[in-house]
Amino acid sequence: MKKVTIIIVAGGSASGKTTVAQTIANEIFMNKPVTHLSMDSYYKDFSDLTFEEKQLVNFDHPSSLDIELLCQHLDDLKEFKAIETPVYDFKTHSQSGETIKVEPSNVVILDGILALHIEEIRKRGDIKIFIRTDDDIRFIRRLMRDVNERGRKLEDITNQYLNTVRPMYKFFVEPSIDHADLIIPYYEGNNIAIDLVAAKISSLLKK
């Protein structure tokens, strides 16, 4: 059985955790056995709700996630088995019904805002990282992303941020920093932080 190392990258919404994870998995180790998973793929299917009802769902609360499926997939990857990752449609707030096959690899990078808060996920991580980014920067990034990539309205984005995103960050996400092995202050161009994580992964791959 090959050794599989699971690296967890947590942080607030739009903190840069996905960028860090993707950069490491797809650029620095493009030709090496590294897999990237996002917890955003594991939202529960809310297709039975109207669009107005979906907008009231607290997507920053652990109850919005299919934790059981994610943990099963992490266990499968740990045993070097391929998985079928669900594809979530952020424009409709529901699962698309499609999946993407993910092959096992020596290193799995999982990113998610609640990745260090949820014990079942946290205990499966070998290296735990928290991305710390100023609140105003995160809000601006989230605003631009949701408008440009997900077709959201400014009023809806602002209301969601004030009603769920910000309070859930304070209640769930920010305290989970205590579980991190490494805390990274992230901002555009902070390649040193990514290089440090990449160097650690390189040492794991050489063993």
PDB file of C-alpha atoms in Angstrom:
ATOM      1  CA  MET A   1       0.000   0.000   0.000  1.00  0.00           C
ATOM      2  CA  LYS A   2       1.408   3.376  -1.059  1.00  0.00           C
ATOM      3  CA  LYS A   3       1.681   6.099   1.547  1.00  0.00           C
ATOM      4  CA  VAL A   4      -0.931   8.820   0.950  1.00  0.00           C
ATOM      5  CA  THR A   5      -0.557  12.171   2.705  1.00  0.00           C
ATOM      6  CA  ILE A   6      -3.647  14.357   3.120  1.00  0.00           C
ATOM      7  CA  ILE A   7      -3.026  18.097   3.410  1.00  0.00           C
ATOM      8  CA  ILE A   8      -5.903  20.253   4.658  1.00  0.00           C
ATOM      9  CA  VAL A   9      -6.047  23.928   3.672  1.00  0.00           C
ATOM     10  CA  ALA A  10      -8.639  25.990   5.584  1.00  0.00           C
ATOM     11  CA  GLY A  11      -9.494  29.674   5.830  1.00  0.00           C
ATOM     12  CA  GLY A  12     -12.321  32.114   5.311  1.00  0.00           C
ATOM     13  CA  SER A  13     -14.317  32.506   2.124  1.00  0.00           C
ATOM     14  CA  ALA A  14     -12.128  34.012  -0.628  1.00  0.00           C
ATOM     15  CA  SER A  15      -9.056  33.890   1.598  1.00  0.00           C
ATOM     16  CA  GLY A  16      -6.948  32.407  -1.195  1.00  0.00           C
ATOM     17  CA  LYS A  17      -6.958  28.791   0.009  1.00  0.00           C
ATOM     18  CA  THR A  18      -8.162  27.368  -3.301  1.00  0.00           C
ATOM     19  CA  THR A  19      -5.591  29.435  -5.169  1.00  0.00           C
ATOM     20  CA  VAL A  20      -2.843  28.109  -2.907  1.00  0.00           C
ATOM     21  CA  ALA A  21      -4.060  24.513  -3.256  1.00  0.00           C
ATOM     22  CA  GLN A  22      -4.451  24.697  -7.045  1.00  0.00           C
ATOM     23  CA  THR A  23      -1.104  26.401  -7.523  1.00  0.00           C
ATOM     24  CA  ILE A  24       0.647  23.674  -5.584  1.00  0.00           C
ATOM     25  CA  ALA A  25      -1.275  20.811  -7.221  1.00  0.00           C
ATOM     26  CA  ASN A  26      -1.460  22.058 -10.815  1.00  0.00           C
ATOM     27  CA  GLU A  27       1.596  24.239 -11.314  1.00  0.00           C
ATOM     28  CA  ILE A  28       4.416  23.459  -8.925  1.00  0.00           C
ATOM     29  CA  PHE A  29       3.730  19.699  -9.018  1.00  0.00           C
ATOM     30  CA  MET A  30       2.091  19.524 -12.448  1.00  0.00           C
ATOM     31  CA  ASN A  31       3.878  16.283 -13.353  1.00  0.00           C
ATOM     32  CA  LYS A  32       3.912  14.818  -9.857  1.00  0.00           C
ATOM     33  CA  PRO A  33       1.278  12.701  -8.058  1.00  0.00           C
ATOM     34  CA  VAL A  34      -0.720  15.421  -6.278  1.00  0.00           C
ATOM     35  CA  THR A  35      -4.537  15.611  -6.187  1.00  0.00           C
ATOM     36  CA  HIS A  36      -6.661  18.654  -5.309  1.00  0.00           C
ATOM     37  CA  LEU A  37     -10.178  18.424  -3.834  1.00  0.00           C
ATOM     38  CA  SER A  38     -12.495  21.264  -2.832  1.00  0.00           C
ATOM     39  CA  MET A  39     -15.124  20.981  -0.113  1.00  0.00           C
ATOM     40  CA  ASP A  40     -17.299  23.235  -2.292  1.00  0.00           C
ATOM     41  CA  SER A  41     -18.015  20.150  -4.405  1.00  0.00           C
ATOM     42  CA  TYR A  42     -19.659  18.443  -1.440  1.00  0.00           C
ATOM     43  CA  TYR A  43     -22.574  20.746  -0.715  1.00  0.00           C
ATOM     44  CA  LYS A  44     -25.815  18.845  -0.249  1.00  0.00           C
ATOM     45  CA  ASP A  45     -28.309  18.810  -3.104  1.00  0.00           C
ATOM     46  CA  PHE A  46     -30.986  21.461  -2.535  1.00  0.00           C
ATOM     47  CA  SER A  47     -32.754  20.923  -5.867  1.00  0.00           C
ATOM     48  CA  ASP A  48     -36.052  20.254  -4.064  1.00  0.00           C
ATOM     49  CA  LEU A  49     -36.131  23.876  -2.864  1.00  0.00           C
ATOM     50  CA  THR A  50     -37.203  26.932  -4.846  1.00  0.00           C
ATOM     51  CA  PHE A  51     -34.458  29.382  -5.801  1.00  0.00           C
ATOM     52  CA  GLU A  52     -35.768  31.829  -3.176  1.00  0.00           C
ATOM     53  CA  GLU A  53     -35.619  29.079  -0.524  1.00  0.00           C
ATOM     54  CA  LYS A  54     -32.085  28.138  -1.583  1.00  0.00           C
ATOM     55  CA  GLN A  55     -30.956  31.697  -0.999  1.00  0.00           C
ATOM     56  CA  LEU A  56     -31.972  31.293   2.647  1.00  0.00           C
ATOM     57  CA  VAL A  57     -29.777  28.213   3.149  1.00  0.00           C
ATOM     58  CA  ASN A  58     -26.735  28.823   5.348  1.00  0.00           C
ATOM     59  CA  PHE A  59     -23.965  27.483   3.107  1.00  0.00           C
ATOM     60  CA  ASP A  60     -21.331  28.423   5.711  1.00  0.00           C
ATOM     61  CA  HIS A  61     -22.758  26.024   8.307  1.00  0.00           C
ATOM     62  CA  PRO A  62     -21.480  22.410   8.583  1.00  0.00           C
ATOM     63  CA  SER A  63     -25.035  21.109   8.057  1.00  0.00           C
ATOM     64  CA  SER A  64     -24.940  22.271   4.420  1.00  0.00           C
ATOM     65  CA  LEU A  65     -22.187  19.773   3.571  1.00  0.00           C
ATOM     66  CA  ASP A  66     -22.301  16.063   2.775  1.00  0.00           C
ATOM     67  CA  ILE A  67     -19.602  15.279   5.311  1.00  0.00           C
ATOM     68  CA  GLU A  68     -20.193  11.530   5.170  1.00  0.00           C
ATOM     69  CA  LEU A  69     -19.512  11.371   1.413  1.00  0.00           C
ATOM     70  CA  LEU A  70     -16.420  13.555   1.680  1.00  0.00           C
ATOM     71  CA  CYS A  71     -14.966  11.433   4.481  1.00  0.00           C
ATOM     72  CA  GLN A  72     -15.659   8.274   2.471  1.00  0.00           C
ATOM     73  CA  HIS A  73     -13.851   9.775  -0.516  1.00  0.00           C
ATOM     74  CA  LEU A  74     -10.866  10.755   1.630  1.00  0.00           C
ATOM     75  CA  ASP A  75     -10.729   7.221   3.015  1.00  0.00           C
ATOM     76  CA  ASP A  76     -10.886   5.786  -0.507  1.00  0.00           C
ATOM     77  CA  LEU A  77      -8.052   8.029  -1.688  1.00  0.00           C
ATOM     78  CA  LYS A  78      -6.077   7.038   1.408  1.00  0.00           C
ATOM     79  CA  GLU A  79      -6.452   3.419   0.271  1.00  0.00           C
ATOM     80  CA  PHE A  80      -5.366   4.459  -3.231  1.00  0.00           C
ATOM     81  CA  LYS A  81      -8.816   4.041  -4.778  1.00  0.00           C
ATOM     82  CA  ALA A  82     -10.277   6.369  -7.424  1.00  0.00           C
ATOM     83  CA  ILE A  83     -13.368   8.427  -6.542  1.00  0.00           C
ATOM     84  CA  GLU A  84     -16.204  10.187  -8.397  1.00  0.00           C
ATOM     85  CA  THR A  85     -16.303  13.787  -7.130  1.00  0.00           C
ATOM     86  CA  PRO A  86     -19.708  15.514  -7.441  1.00  0.00           C
ATOM     87  CA  VAL A  87     -19.975  18.687  -9.542  1.00  0.00           C
ATOM     88  CA  TYR A  88     -21.867  21.453  -7.738  1.00  0.00           C
ATOM     89  CA  ASP A  89     -23.738  24.168  -9.678  1.00  0.00           C
ATOM     90  CA  PHE A  90     -23.317  27.446  -7.790  1.00  0.00           C
ATOM     91  CA  LYS A  91     -25.717  29.320 -10.065  1.00  0.00           C
ATOM     92  CA  THR A  92     -28.637  27.045  -9.149  1.00  0.00           C
ATOM     93  CA  HIS A  93     -27.472  26.147  -5.609  1.00  0.00           C
ATOM     94  CA  SER A  94     -27.771  22.410  -6.307  1.00  0.00           C
ATOM     95  CA  GLN A  95     -25.800  19.350  -7.382  1.00  0.00           C
ATOM     96  CA  SER A  96     -25.554  19.093 -11.173  1.00  0.00           C
ATOM     97  CA  GLY A  97     -25.849  15.303 -11.121  1.00  0.00           C
ATOM     98  CA  GLU A  98     -22.483  15.035 -12.872  1.00  0.00           C
ATOM     99  CA  THR A  99     -19.245  13.715 -11.397  1.00  0.00           C
ATOM    100  CA  ILE A 100     -15.542  13.929 -12.172  1.00  0.00           C
ATOM    101  CA  LYS A 101     -13.311  10.905 -11.749  1.00  0.00           C
ATOM    102  CA  VAL A 102     -10.369  11.627  -9.454  1.00  0.00           C
ATOM    103  CA  GLU A 103      -7.452   9.229  -9.467  1.00  0.00           C
ATOM    104  CA  PRO A 104      -5.531   8.455  -6.265  1.00  0.00           C
ATOM    105  CA  SER A 105      -2.102   9.974  -5.693  1.00  0.00           C
ATOM    106  CA  ASN A 106       0.622  10.197  -3.072  1.00  0.00           C
ATOM    107  CA  VAL A 107      -0.540  13.620  -1.880  1.00  0.00           C
ATOM    108  CA  VAL A 108      -4.147  14.860  -1.597  1.00  0.00           C
ATOM    109  CA  ILE A 109      -4.804  18.561  -0.945  1.00  0.00           C
ATOM    110  CA  LEU A 110      -8.273  19.368   0.416  1.00  0.00           C
ATOM    111  CA  ASP A 111      -9.410  22.967   0.800  1.00  0.00           C
ATOM    112  CA  GLY A 112     -12.536  24.266   2.504  1.00  0.00           C
ATOM    113  CA  ILE A 113     -13.666  26.950   4.922  1.00  0.00           C
ATOM    114  CA  LEU A 114     -14.740  24.349   7.497  1.00  0.00           C
ATOM    115  CA  ALA A 115     -12.008  21.793   6.828  1.00  0.00           C
ATOM    116  CA  LEU A 116     -10.343  22.331  10.218  1.00  0.00           C
ATOM    117  CA  HIS A 117     -13.557  22.857  12.169  1.00  0.00           C
ATOM    118  CA  ILE A 118     -15.153  19.505  11.318  1.00  0.00           C
ATOM    119  CA  GLU A 119     -13.452  16.851  13.428  1.00  0.00           C
ATOM    120  CA  GLU A 120     -14.219  13.937  11.092  1.00  0.00           C
ATOM    121  CA  ILE A 121     -12.325  15.722   8.319  1.00  0.00           C
ATOM    122  CA  ARG A 122      -9.619  17.240  10.508  1.00  0.00           C
ATOM    123  CA  LYS A 123      -8.528  13.902  11.962  1.00  0.00           C
ATOM    124  CA  ARG A 124      -7.914  12.578   8.448  1.00  0.00           C
ATOM    125  CA  GLY A 125      -5.382  15.326   7.718  1.00  0.00           C
ATOM    126  CA  ASP A 126      -1.646  14.741   8.041  1.00  0.00           C
ATOM    127  CA  ILE A 127      -0.724  18.409   7.547  1.00  0.00           C
ATOM    128  CA  LYS A 128      -3.169  21.173   8.516  1.00  0.00           C
ATOM    129  CA  ILE A 129      -2.832  24.691   7.107  1.00  0.00           C
ATOM    130  CA  PHE A 130      -4.843  27.848   7.769  1.00  0.00           C
ATOM    131  CA  ILE A 131      -4.809  30.753   5.297  1.00  0.00           C
ATOM    132  CA  ARG A 132      -5.200  34.080   7.117  1.00  0.00           C
ATOM    133  CA  THR A 133      -6.418  37.007   5.012  1.00  0.00           C
ATOM    134  CA  ASP A 134      -7.854  40.379   6.082  1.00  0.00           C
ATOM    135  CA  ASP A 135     -11.660  40.526   6.163  1.00  0.00           C
ATOM    136  CA  ASP A 136     -11.956  43.441   3.740  1.00  0.00           C
ATOM    137  CA  ILE A 137      -9.762  41.703   1.162  1.00  0.00           C
ATOM    138  CA  ARG A 138     -11.815  38.516   1.455  1.00  0.00           C
ATOM    139  CA  PHE A 139     -15.093  40.398   0.997  1.00  0.00           C
ATOM    140  CA  ILE A 140     -13.849  42.227  -2.109  1.00  0.00           C
ATOM    141  CA  ARG A 141     -12.595  38.975  -3.625  1.00  0.00           C
ATOM    142  CA  ARG A 142     -15.872  37.207  -2.845  1.00  0.00           C
ATOM    143  CA  LEU A 143     -17.887  40.078  -4.303  1.00  0.00           C
ATOM    144  CA  MET A 144     -15.947  40.062  -7.566  1.00  0.00           C
ATOM    145  CA  ARG A 145     -16.036  36.273  -7.841  1.00  0.00           C
ATOM    146  CA  ASP A 146     -19.760  35.924  -7.208  1.00  0.00           C
ATOM    147  CA  VAL A 147     -20.647  38.692  -9.664  1.00  0.00           C
ATOM    148  CA  ASN A 148     -18.283  37.647 -12.456  1.00  0.00           C
ATOM    149  CA  GLU A 149     -18.288  33.861 -12.121  1.00  0.00           C
ATOM    150  CA  ARG A 150     -21.583  32.946 -10.480  1.00  0.00           C
ATOM    151  CA  GLY A 151     -23.943  35.588 -11.827  1.00  0.00           C
ATOM    152  CA  ARG A 152     -25.037  36.837  -8.395  1.00  0.00           C
ATOM    153  CA  LYS A 153     -26.550  40.229  -7.647  1.00  0.00           C
ATOM    154  CA  LEU A 154     -24.733  42.761  -5.462  1.00  0.00           C
ATOM    155  CA  GLU A 155     -27.601  42.983  -2.965  1.00  0.00           C
ATOM    156  CA  ASP A 156     -27.809  39.194  -2.593  1.00  0.00           C
ATOM    157  CA  ILE A 157     -24.048  38.893  -2.096  1.00  0.00           C
ATOM    158  CA  THR A 158     -24.002  41.628   0.550  1.00  0.00           C
ATOM    159  CA  ASN A 159     -26.974  40.195   2.433  1.00  0.00           C
ATOM    160  CA  GLN A 160     -25.479  36.708   2.436  1.00  0.00           C
ATOM    161  CA  TYR A 161     -22.145  38.025   3.668  1.00  0.00           C
ATOM    162  CA  LEU A 162     -23.697  39.965   6.550  1.00  0.00           C
ATOM    163  CA  ASN A 163     -26.267  37.316   7.528  1.00  0.00           C
ATOM    164  CA  THR A 164     -24.267  34.086   7.254  1.00  0.00           C
ATOM    165  CA  VAL A 165     -20.733  34.360   5.841  1.00  0.00           C
ATOM    166  CA  ARG A 166     -19.309  36.808   8.377  1.00  0.00           C
ATOM    167  CA  PRO A 167     -20.991  35.401  11.527  1.00  0.00           C
ATOM    168  CA  MET A 168     -20.160  31.805  10.553  1.00  0.00           C
ATOM    169  CA  TYR A 169     -16.547  32.818   9.980  1.00  0.00           C
ATOM    170  CA  LYS A 170     -16.390  34.256  13.481  1.00  0.00           C
ATOM    171  CA  PHE A 171     -18.147  31.252  15.022  1.00  0.00           C
ATOM    172  CA  PHE A 172     -16.704  28.280  13.108  1.00  0.00           C
ATOM    173  CA  VAL A 173     -13.814  29.199  10.823  1.00  0.00           C
ATOM    174  CA  GLU A 174     -11.660  31.663  12.768  1.00  0.00           C
ATOM    175  CA  PRO A 175     -11.469  29.505  15.940  1.00  0.00           C
ATOM    176  CA  SER A 176     -10.336  26.511  13.856  1.00  0.00           C
ATOM    177  CA  ILE A 177      -6.985  28.239  13.375  1.00  0.00           C
ATOM    178  CA  ASP A 178      -6.003  26.616  16.689  1.00  0.00           C
ATOM    179  CA  HIS A 179      -5.920  23.233  14.913  1.00  0.00           C
ATOM    180  CA  ALA A 180      -3.475  24.380  12.225  1.00  0.00           C
ATOM    181  CA  ASP A 181       0.102  23.135  11.996  1.00  0.00           C
ATOM    182  CA  LEU A 182       0.973  26.078   9.755  1.00  0.00           C
ATOM    183  CA  ILE A 183      -0.636  29.543   9.496  1.00  0.00           C
ATOM    184  CA  ILE A 184      -0.051  31.400   6.236  1.00  0.00           C
ATOM    185  CA  PRO A 185      -0.701  35.140   5.794  1.00  0.00           C
ATOM    186  CA  TYR A 186      -1.875  35.241   2.196  1.00  0.00           C
ATOM    187  CA  TYR A 187      -1.961  38.120  -0.254  1.00  0.00           C
ATOM    188  CA  GLU A 188      -1.342  38.497  -3.988  1.00  0.00           C
ATOM    189  CA  GLY A 189       2.257  37.714  -4.767  1.00  0.00           C
ATOM    190  CA  ASN A 190       3.078  35.974  -1.491  1.00  0.00           C
ATOM    191  CA  ASN A 191       4.897  33.185  -3.294  1.00  0.00           C
ATOM    192  CA  ILE A 192       7.112  32.493  -0.299  1.00  0.00           C
ATOM    193  CA  ALA A 193       4.170  30.920   1.570  1.00  0.00           C
ATOM    194  CA  ILE A 194       3.334  28.667  -1.369  1.00  0.00           C
ATOM    195  CA  ASP A 195       6.999  27.754  -1.820  1.00  0.00           C
ATOM    196  CA  LEU A 196       7.234  26.723   1.851  1.00  0.00           C
ATOM    197  CA  VAL A 197       4.268  24.368   1.520  1.00  0.00           C
ATOM    198  CA  ALA A 198       5.545  23.054  -1.800  1.00  0.00           C
ATOM    199  CA  ALA A 199       8.954  22.318  -0.265  1.00  0.00           C
ATOM    200  CA  LYS A 200       7.281  20.280   2.475  1.00  0.00           C
ATOM    201  CA  ILE A 201       5.273  18.301  -0.061  1.00  0.00           C
ATOM    202  CA  SER A 202       8.426  17.698  -2.105  1.00  0.00           C
ATOM    203  CA  SER A 203      10.107  16.165   0.923  1.00  0.00           C
ATOM    204  CA  LEU A 204       7.096  13.860   1.403  1.00  0.00           C
ATOM    205  CA  LEU A 205       7.172  12.739  -2.216  1.00  0.00           C
ATOM    206  CA  LYS A 206      10.853  11.867  -1.995  1.00  0.00           C
ATOM    207  CA  LYS A 207      10.336   9.513   0.950  1.00  0.00           C
TER     208      LYS A 207
END
